[in-house]
mmCIF file of N, CA and C in Angstrom:
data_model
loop_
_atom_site.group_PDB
_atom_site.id
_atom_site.type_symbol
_atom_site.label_atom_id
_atom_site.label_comp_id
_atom_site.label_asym_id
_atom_site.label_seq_id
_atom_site.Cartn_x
_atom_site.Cartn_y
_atom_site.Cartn_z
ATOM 1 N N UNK A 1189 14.355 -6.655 -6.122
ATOM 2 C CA UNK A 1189 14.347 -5.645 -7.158
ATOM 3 C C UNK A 1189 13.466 -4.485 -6.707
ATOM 4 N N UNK A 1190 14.165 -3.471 -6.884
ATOM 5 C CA UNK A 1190 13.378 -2.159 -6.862
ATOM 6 C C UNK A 1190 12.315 -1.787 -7.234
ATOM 7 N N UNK A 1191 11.120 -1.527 -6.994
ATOM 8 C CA UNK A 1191 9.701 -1.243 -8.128
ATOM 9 C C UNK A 1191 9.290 -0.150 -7.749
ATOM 10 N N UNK A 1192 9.737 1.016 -8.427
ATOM 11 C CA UNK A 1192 8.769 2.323 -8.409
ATOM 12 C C UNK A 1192 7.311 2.433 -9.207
ATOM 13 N N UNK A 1193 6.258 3.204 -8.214
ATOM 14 C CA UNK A 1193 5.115 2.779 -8.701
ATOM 15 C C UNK A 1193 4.474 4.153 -8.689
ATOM 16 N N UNK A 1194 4.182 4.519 -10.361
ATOM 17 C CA UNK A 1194 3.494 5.524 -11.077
ATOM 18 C C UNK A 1194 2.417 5.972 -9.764
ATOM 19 N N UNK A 1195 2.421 7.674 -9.189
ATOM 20 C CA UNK A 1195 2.199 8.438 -8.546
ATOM 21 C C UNK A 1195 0.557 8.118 -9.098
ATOM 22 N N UNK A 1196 -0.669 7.822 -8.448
ATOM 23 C CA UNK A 1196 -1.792 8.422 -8.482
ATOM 24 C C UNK A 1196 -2.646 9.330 -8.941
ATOM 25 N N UNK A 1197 -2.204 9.849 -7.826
ATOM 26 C CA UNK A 1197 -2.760 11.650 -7.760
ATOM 27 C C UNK A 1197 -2.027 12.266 -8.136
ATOM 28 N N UNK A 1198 -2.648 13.995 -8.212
ATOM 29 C CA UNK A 1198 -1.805 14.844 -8.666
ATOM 30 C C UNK A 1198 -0.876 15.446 -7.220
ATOM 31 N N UNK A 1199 -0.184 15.493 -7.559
ATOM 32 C CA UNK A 1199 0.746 15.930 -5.558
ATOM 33 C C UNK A 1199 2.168 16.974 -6.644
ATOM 34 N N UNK A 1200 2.217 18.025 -5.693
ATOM 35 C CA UNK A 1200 3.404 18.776 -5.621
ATOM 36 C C UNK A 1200 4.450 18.086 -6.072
ATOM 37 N N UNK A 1201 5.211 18.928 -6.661
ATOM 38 C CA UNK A 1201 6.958 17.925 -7.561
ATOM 39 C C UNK A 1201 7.423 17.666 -6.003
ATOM 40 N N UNK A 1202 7.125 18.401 -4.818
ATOM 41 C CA UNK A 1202 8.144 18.701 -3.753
ATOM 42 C C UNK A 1202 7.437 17.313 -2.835
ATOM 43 N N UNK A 1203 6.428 17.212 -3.128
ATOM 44 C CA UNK A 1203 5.399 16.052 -2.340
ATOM 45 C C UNK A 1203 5.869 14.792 -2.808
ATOM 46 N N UNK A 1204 6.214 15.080 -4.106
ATOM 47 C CA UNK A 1204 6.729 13.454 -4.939
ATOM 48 C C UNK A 1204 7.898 13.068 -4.658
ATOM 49 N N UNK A 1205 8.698 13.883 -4.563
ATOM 50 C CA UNK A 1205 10.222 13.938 -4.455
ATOM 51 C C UNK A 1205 10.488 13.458 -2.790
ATOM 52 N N UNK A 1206 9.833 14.088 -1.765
ATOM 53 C CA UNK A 1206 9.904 13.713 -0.348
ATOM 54 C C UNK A 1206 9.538 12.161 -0.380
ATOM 55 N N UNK A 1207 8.195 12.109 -0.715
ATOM 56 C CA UNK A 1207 7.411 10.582 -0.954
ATOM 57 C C UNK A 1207 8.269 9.791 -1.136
ATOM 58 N N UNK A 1208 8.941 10.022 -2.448
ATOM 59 C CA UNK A 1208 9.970 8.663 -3.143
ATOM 60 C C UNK A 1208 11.149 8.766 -2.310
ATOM 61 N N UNK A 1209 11.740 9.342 -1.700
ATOM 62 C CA UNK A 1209 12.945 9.336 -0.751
ATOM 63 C C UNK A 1209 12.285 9.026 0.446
ATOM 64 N N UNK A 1210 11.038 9.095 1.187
ATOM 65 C CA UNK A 1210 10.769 8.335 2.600
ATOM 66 C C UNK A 1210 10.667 6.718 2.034
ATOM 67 N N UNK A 1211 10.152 6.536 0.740
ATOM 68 C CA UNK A 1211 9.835 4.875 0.718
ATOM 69 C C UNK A 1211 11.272 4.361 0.277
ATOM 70 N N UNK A 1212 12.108 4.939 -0.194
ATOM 71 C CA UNK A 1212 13.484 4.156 -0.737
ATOM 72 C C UNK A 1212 14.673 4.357 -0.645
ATOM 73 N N UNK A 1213 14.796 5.600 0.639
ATOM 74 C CA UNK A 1213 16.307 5.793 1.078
ATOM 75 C C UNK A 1213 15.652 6.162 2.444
ATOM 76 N N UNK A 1214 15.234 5.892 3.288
ATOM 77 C CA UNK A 1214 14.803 6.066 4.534
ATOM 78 C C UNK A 1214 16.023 6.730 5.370
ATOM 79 N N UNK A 1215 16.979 6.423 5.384
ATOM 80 C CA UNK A 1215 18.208 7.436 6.099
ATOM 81 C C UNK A 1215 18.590 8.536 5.605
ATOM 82 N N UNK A 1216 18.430 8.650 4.399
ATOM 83 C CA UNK A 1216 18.406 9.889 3.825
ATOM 84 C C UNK A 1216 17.326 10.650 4.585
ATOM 85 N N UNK A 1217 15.847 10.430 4.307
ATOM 86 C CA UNK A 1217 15.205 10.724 4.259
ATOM 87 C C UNK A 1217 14.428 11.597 5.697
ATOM 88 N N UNK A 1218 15.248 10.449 6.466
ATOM 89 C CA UNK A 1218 15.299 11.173 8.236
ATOM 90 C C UNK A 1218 16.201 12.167 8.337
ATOM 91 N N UNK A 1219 17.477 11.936 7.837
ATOM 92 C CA UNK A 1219 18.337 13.492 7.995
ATOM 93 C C UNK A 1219 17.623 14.411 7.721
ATOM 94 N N UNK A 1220 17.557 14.514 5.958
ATOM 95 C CA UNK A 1220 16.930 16.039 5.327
ATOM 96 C C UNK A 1220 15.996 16.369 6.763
ATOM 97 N N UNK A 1221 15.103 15.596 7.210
ATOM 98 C CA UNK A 1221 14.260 16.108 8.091
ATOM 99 C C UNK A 1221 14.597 16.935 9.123
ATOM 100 N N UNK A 1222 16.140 16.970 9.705
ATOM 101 C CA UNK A 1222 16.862 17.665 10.307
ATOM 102 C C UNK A 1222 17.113 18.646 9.890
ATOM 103 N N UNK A 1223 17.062 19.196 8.551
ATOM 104 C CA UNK A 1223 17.491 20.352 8.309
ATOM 105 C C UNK A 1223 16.549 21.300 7.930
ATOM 106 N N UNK A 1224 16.693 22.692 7.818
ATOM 107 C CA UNK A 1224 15.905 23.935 7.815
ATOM 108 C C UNK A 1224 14.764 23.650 6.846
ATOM 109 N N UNK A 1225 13.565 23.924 7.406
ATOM 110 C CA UNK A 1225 12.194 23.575 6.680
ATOM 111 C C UNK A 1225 12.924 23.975 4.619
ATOM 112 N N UNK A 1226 13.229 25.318 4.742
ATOM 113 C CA UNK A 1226 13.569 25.758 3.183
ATOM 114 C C UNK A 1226 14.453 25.193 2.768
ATOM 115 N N UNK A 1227 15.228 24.154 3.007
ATOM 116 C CA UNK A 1227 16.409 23.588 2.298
ATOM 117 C C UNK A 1227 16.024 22.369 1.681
ATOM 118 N N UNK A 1228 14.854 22.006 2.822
ATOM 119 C CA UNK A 1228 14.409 20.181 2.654
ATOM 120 C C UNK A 1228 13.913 20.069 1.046
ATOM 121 N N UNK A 1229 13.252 20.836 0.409
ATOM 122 C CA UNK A 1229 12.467 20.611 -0.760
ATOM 123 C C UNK A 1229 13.896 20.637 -1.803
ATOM 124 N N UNK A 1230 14.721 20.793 -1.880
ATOM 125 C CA UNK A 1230 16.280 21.168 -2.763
ATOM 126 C C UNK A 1230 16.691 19.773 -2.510
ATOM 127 N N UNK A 1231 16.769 19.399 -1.393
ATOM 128 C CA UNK A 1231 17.643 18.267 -1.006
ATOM 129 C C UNK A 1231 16.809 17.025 -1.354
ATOM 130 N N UNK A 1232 15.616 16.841 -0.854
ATOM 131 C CA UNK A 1232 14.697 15.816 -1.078
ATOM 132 C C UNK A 1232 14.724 15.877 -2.814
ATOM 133 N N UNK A 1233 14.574 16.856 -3.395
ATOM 134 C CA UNK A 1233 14.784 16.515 -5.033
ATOM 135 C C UNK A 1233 16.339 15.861 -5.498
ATOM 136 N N UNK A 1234 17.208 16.277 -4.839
ATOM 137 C CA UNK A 1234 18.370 16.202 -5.281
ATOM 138 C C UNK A 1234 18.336 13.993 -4.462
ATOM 139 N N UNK A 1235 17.879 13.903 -3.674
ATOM 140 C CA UNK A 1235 17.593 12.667 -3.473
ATOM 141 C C UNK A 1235 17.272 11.500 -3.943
ATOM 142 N N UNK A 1236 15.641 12.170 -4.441
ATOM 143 C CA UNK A 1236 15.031 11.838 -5.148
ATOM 144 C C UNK A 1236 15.589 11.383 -6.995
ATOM 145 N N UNK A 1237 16.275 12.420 -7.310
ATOM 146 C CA UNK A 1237 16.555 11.763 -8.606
ATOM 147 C C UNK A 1237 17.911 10.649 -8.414
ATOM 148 N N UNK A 1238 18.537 11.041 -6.724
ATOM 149 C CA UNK A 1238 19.433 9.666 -6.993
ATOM 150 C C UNK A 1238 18.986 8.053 -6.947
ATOM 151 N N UNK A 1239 17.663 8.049 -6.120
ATOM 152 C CA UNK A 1239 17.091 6.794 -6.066
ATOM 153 C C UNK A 1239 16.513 6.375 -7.628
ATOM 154 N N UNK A 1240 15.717 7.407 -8.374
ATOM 155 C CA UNK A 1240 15.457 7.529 -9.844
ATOM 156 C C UNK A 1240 16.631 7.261 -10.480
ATOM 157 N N UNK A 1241 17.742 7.458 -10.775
ATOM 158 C CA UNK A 1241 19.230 7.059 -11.559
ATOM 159 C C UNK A 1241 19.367 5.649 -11.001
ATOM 160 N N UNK A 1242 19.334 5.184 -9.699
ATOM 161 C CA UNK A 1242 20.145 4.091 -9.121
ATOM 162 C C UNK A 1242 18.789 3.268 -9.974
ATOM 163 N N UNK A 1243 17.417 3.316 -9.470
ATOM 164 C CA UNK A 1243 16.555 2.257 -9.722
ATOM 165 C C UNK A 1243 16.708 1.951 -11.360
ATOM 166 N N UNK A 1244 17.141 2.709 -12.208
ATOM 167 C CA UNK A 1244 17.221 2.165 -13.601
ATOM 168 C C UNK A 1244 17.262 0.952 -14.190
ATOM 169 N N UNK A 1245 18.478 0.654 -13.575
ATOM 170 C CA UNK A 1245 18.906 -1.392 -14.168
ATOM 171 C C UNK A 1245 18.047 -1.900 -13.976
ATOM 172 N N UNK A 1246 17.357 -1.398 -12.298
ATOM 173 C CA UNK A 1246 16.637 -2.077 -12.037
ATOM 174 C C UNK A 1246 14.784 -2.509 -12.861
ATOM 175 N N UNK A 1247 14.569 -1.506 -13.210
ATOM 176 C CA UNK A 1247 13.674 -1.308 -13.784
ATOM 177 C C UNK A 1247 13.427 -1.673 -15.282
ATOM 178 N N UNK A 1248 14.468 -1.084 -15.810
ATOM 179 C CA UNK A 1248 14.286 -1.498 -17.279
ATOM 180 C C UNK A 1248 14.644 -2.741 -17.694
ATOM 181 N N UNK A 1249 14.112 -3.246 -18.649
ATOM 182 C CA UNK A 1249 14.328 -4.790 -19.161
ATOM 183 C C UNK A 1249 15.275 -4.838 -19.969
ATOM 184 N N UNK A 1250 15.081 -3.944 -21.271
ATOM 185 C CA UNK A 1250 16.245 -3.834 -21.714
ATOM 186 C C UNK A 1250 17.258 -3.264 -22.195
ATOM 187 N N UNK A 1251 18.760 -3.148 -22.610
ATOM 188 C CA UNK A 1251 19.227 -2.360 -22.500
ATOM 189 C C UNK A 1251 19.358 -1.309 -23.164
ATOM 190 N N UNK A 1252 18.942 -0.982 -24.297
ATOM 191 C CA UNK A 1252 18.366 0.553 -24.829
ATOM 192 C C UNK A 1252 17.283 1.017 -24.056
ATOM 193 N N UNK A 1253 16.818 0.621 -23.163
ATOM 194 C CA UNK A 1253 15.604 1.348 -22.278
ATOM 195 C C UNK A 1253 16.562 2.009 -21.453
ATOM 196 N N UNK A 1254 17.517 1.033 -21.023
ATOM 197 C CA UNK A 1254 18.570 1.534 -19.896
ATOM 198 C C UNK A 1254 19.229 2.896 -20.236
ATOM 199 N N UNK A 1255 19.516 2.769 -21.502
ATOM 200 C CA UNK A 1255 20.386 4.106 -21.939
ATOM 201 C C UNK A 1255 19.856 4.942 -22.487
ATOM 202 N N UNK A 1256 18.329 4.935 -22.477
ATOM 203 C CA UNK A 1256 17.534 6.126 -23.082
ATOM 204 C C UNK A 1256 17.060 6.950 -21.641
ATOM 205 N N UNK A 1257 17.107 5.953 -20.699
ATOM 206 C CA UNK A 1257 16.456 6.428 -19.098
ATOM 207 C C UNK A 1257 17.716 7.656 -18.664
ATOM 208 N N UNK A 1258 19.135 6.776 -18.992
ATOM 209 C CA UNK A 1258 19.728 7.414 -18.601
ATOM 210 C C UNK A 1258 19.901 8.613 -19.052
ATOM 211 N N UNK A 1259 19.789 8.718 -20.468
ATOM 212 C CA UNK A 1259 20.265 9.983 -21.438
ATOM 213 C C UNK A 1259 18.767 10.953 -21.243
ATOM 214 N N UNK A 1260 18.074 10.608 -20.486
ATOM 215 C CA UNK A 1260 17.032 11.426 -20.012
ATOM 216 C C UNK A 1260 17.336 12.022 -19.188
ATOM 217 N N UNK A 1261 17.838 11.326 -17.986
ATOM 218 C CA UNK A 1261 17.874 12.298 -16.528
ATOM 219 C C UNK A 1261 19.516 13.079 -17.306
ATOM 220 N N UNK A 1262 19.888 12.557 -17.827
ATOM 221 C CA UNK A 1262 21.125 13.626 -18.226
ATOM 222 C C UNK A 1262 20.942 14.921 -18.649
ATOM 223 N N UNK A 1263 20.212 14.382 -19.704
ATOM 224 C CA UNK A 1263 19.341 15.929 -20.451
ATOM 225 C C UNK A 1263 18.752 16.958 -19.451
ATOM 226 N N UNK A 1264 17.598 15.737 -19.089
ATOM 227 C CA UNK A 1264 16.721 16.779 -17.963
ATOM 228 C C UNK A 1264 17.967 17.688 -17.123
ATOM 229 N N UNK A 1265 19.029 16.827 -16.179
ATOM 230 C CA UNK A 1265 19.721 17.866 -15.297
ATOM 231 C C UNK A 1265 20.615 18.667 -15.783
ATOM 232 N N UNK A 1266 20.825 18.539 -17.394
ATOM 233 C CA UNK A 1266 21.985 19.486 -18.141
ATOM 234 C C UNK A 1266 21.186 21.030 -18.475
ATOM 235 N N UNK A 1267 19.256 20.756 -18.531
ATOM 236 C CA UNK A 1267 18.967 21.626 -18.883
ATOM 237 C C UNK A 1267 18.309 22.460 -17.662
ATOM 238 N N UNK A 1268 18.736 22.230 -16.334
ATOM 239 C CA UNK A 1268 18.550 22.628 -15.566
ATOM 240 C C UNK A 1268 19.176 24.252 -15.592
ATOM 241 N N UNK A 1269 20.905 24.214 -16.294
ATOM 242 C CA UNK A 1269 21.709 25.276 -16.466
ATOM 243 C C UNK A 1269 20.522 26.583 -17.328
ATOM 244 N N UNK A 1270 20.087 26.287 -18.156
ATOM 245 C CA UNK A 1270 19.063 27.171 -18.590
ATOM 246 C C UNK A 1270 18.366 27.741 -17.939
ATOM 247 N N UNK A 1271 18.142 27.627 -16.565
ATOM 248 C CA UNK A 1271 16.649 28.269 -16.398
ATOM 249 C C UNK A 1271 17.859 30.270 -15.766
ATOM 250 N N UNK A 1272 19.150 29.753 -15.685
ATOM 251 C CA UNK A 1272 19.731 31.016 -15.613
ATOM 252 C C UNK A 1272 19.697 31.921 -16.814
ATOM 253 N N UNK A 1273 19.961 31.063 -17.813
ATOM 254 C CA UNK A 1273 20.055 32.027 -19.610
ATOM 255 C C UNK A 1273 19.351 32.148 -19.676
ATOM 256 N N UNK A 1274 17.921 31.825 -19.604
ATOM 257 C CA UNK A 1274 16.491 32.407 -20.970
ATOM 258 C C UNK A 1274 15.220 32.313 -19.561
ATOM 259 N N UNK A 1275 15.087 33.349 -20.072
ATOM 260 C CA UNK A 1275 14.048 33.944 -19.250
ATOM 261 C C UNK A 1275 12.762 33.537 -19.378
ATOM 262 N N UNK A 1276 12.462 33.198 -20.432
ATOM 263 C CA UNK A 1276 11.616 32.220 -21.050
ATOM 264 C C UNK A 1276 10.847 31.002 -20.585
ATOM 265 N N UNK A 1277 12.212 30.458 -19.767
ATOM 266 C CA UNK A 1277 12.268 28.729 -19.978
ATOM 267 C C UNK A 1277 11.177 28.090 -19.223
ATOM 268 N N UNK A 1278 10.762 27.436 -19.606
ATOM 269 C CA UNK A 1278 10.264 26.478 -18.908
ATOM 270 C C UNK A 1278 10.790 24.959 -18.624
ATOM 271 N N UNK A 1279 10.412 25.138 -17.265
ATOM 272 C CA UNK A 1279 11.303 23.364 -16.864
ATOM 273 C C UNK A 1279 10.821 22.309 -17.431
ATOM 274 N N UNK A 1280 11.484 21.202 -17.431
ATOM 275 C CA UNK A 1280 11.532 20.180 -18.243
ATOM 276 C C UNK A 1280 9.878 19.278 -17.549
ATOM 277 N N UNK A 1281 9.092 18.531 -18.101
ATOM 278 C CA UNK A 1281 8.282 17.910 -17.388
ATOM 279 C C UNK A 1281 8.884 16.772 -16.391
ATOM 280 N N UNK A 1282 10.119 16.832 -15.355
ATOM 281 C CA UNK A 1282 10.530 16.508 -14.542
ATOM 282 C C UNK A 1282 9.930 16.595 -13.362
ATOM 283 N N UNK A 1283 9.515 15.610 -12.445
ATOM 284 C CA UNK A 1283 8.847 15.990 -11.584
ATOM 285 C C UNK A 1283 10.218 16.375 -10.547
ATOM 286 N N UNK A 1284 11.497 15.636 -10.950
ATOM 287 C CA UNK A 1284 12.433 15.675 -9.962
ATOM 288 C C UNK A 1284 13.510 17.003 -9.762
ATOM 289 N N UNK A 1285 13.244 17.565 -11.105
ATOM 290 C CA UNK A 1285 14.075 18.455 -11.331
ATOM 291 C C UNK A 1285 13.617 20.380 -10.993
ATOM 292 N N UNK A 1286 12.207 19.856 -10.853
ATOM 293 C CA UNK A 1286 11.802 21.265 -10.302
ATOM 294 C C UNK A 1286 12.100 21.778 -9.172
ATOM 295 N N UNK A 1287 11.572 21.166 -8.369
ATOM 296 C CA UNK A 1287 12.130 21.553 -6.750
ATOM 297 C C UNK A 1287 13.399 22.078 -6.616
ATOM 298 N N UNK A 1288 14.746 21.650 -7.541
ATOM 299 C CA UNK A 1288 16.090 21.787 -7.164
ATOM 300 C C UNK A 1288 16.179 23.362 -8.192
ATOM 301 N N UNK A 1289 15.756 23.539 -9.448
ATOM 302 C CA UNK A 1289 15.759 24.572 -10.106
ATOM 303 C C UNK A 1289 15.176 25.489 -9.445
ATOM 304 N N UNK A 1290 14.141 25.446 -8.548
ATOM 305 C CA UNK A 1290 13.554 27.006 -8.436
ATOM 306 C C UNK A 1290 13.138 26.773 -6.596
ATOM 307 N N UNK A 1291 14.338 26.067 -5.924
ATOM 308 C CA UNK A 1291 14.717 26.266 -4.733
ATOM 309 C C UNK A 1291 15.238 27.309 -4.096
ATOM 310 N N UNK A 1292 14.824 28.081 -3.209
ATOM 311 C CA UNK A 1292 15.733 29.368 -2.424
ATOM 312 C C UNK A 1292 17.173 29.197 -2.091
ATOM 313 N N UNK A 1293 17.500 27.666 -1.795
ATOM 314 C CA UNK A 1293 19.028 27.553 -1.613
ATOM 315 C C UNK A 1293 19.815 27.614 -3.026
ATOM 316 N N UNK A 1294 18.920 27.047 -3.789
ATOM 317 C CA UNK A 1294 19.784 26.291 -5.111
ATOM 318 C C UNK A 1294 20.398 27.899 -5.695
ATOM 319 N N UNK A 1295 20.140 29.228 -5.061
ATOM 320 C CA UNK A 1295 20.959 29.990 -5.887
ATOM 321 C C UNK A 1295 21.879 30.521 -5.092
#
């Protein structure tokens, strides 16, 4: 079973997002490294929340935890579309979802 384990310190969304993709998709995690220093922080997030979606079952006990986890990262990446409309916005307290919103590639 999968066990993700609550971050420490305070570290960069882009530091967390690399972190959790070197400890739990390691082939992933060597490619991105291949690619252009400015792309890696987009991709490593976009990574990162797939190991975060996959580890779910794993994690939660039971199954309304399961479908509240899920209807989270849903939310979180539906409200990603916002940060184009409102000028305003502020991102979601996602650590995973920042990096990919206010990436140089992501536009």
């Amino acid at each position: 079973t999968m066990r993700l384990t609550p971050v420490r310190k305070a570290v960069s969304h882009a530091t967390y997002c690399r972190n959790l993709v070197q400890r739990f998709d390691k082939d992933h995690y060597t490619t991105t490294l291949l690619l252009p220093d400015e792309a890696q922080p987009a991709v490593f997030a976009a990574r990162a929340l797939n190991v975060e979606v996959a580890s779910i079952r794993d994690t939660a006990k039971e199954q309304m935890a399961v479908q509240m986890r899920f209807l989270f990262w849903k939310d979180a990446v539906a409200s990603l579309k916002q940060v184009y409309c409102y000028a305003s916005y502020e991102p979601p307290m996602v650590d995973l979802t920042t990096p990919v919103a206010f990436s140089p590639t992501h536009h």
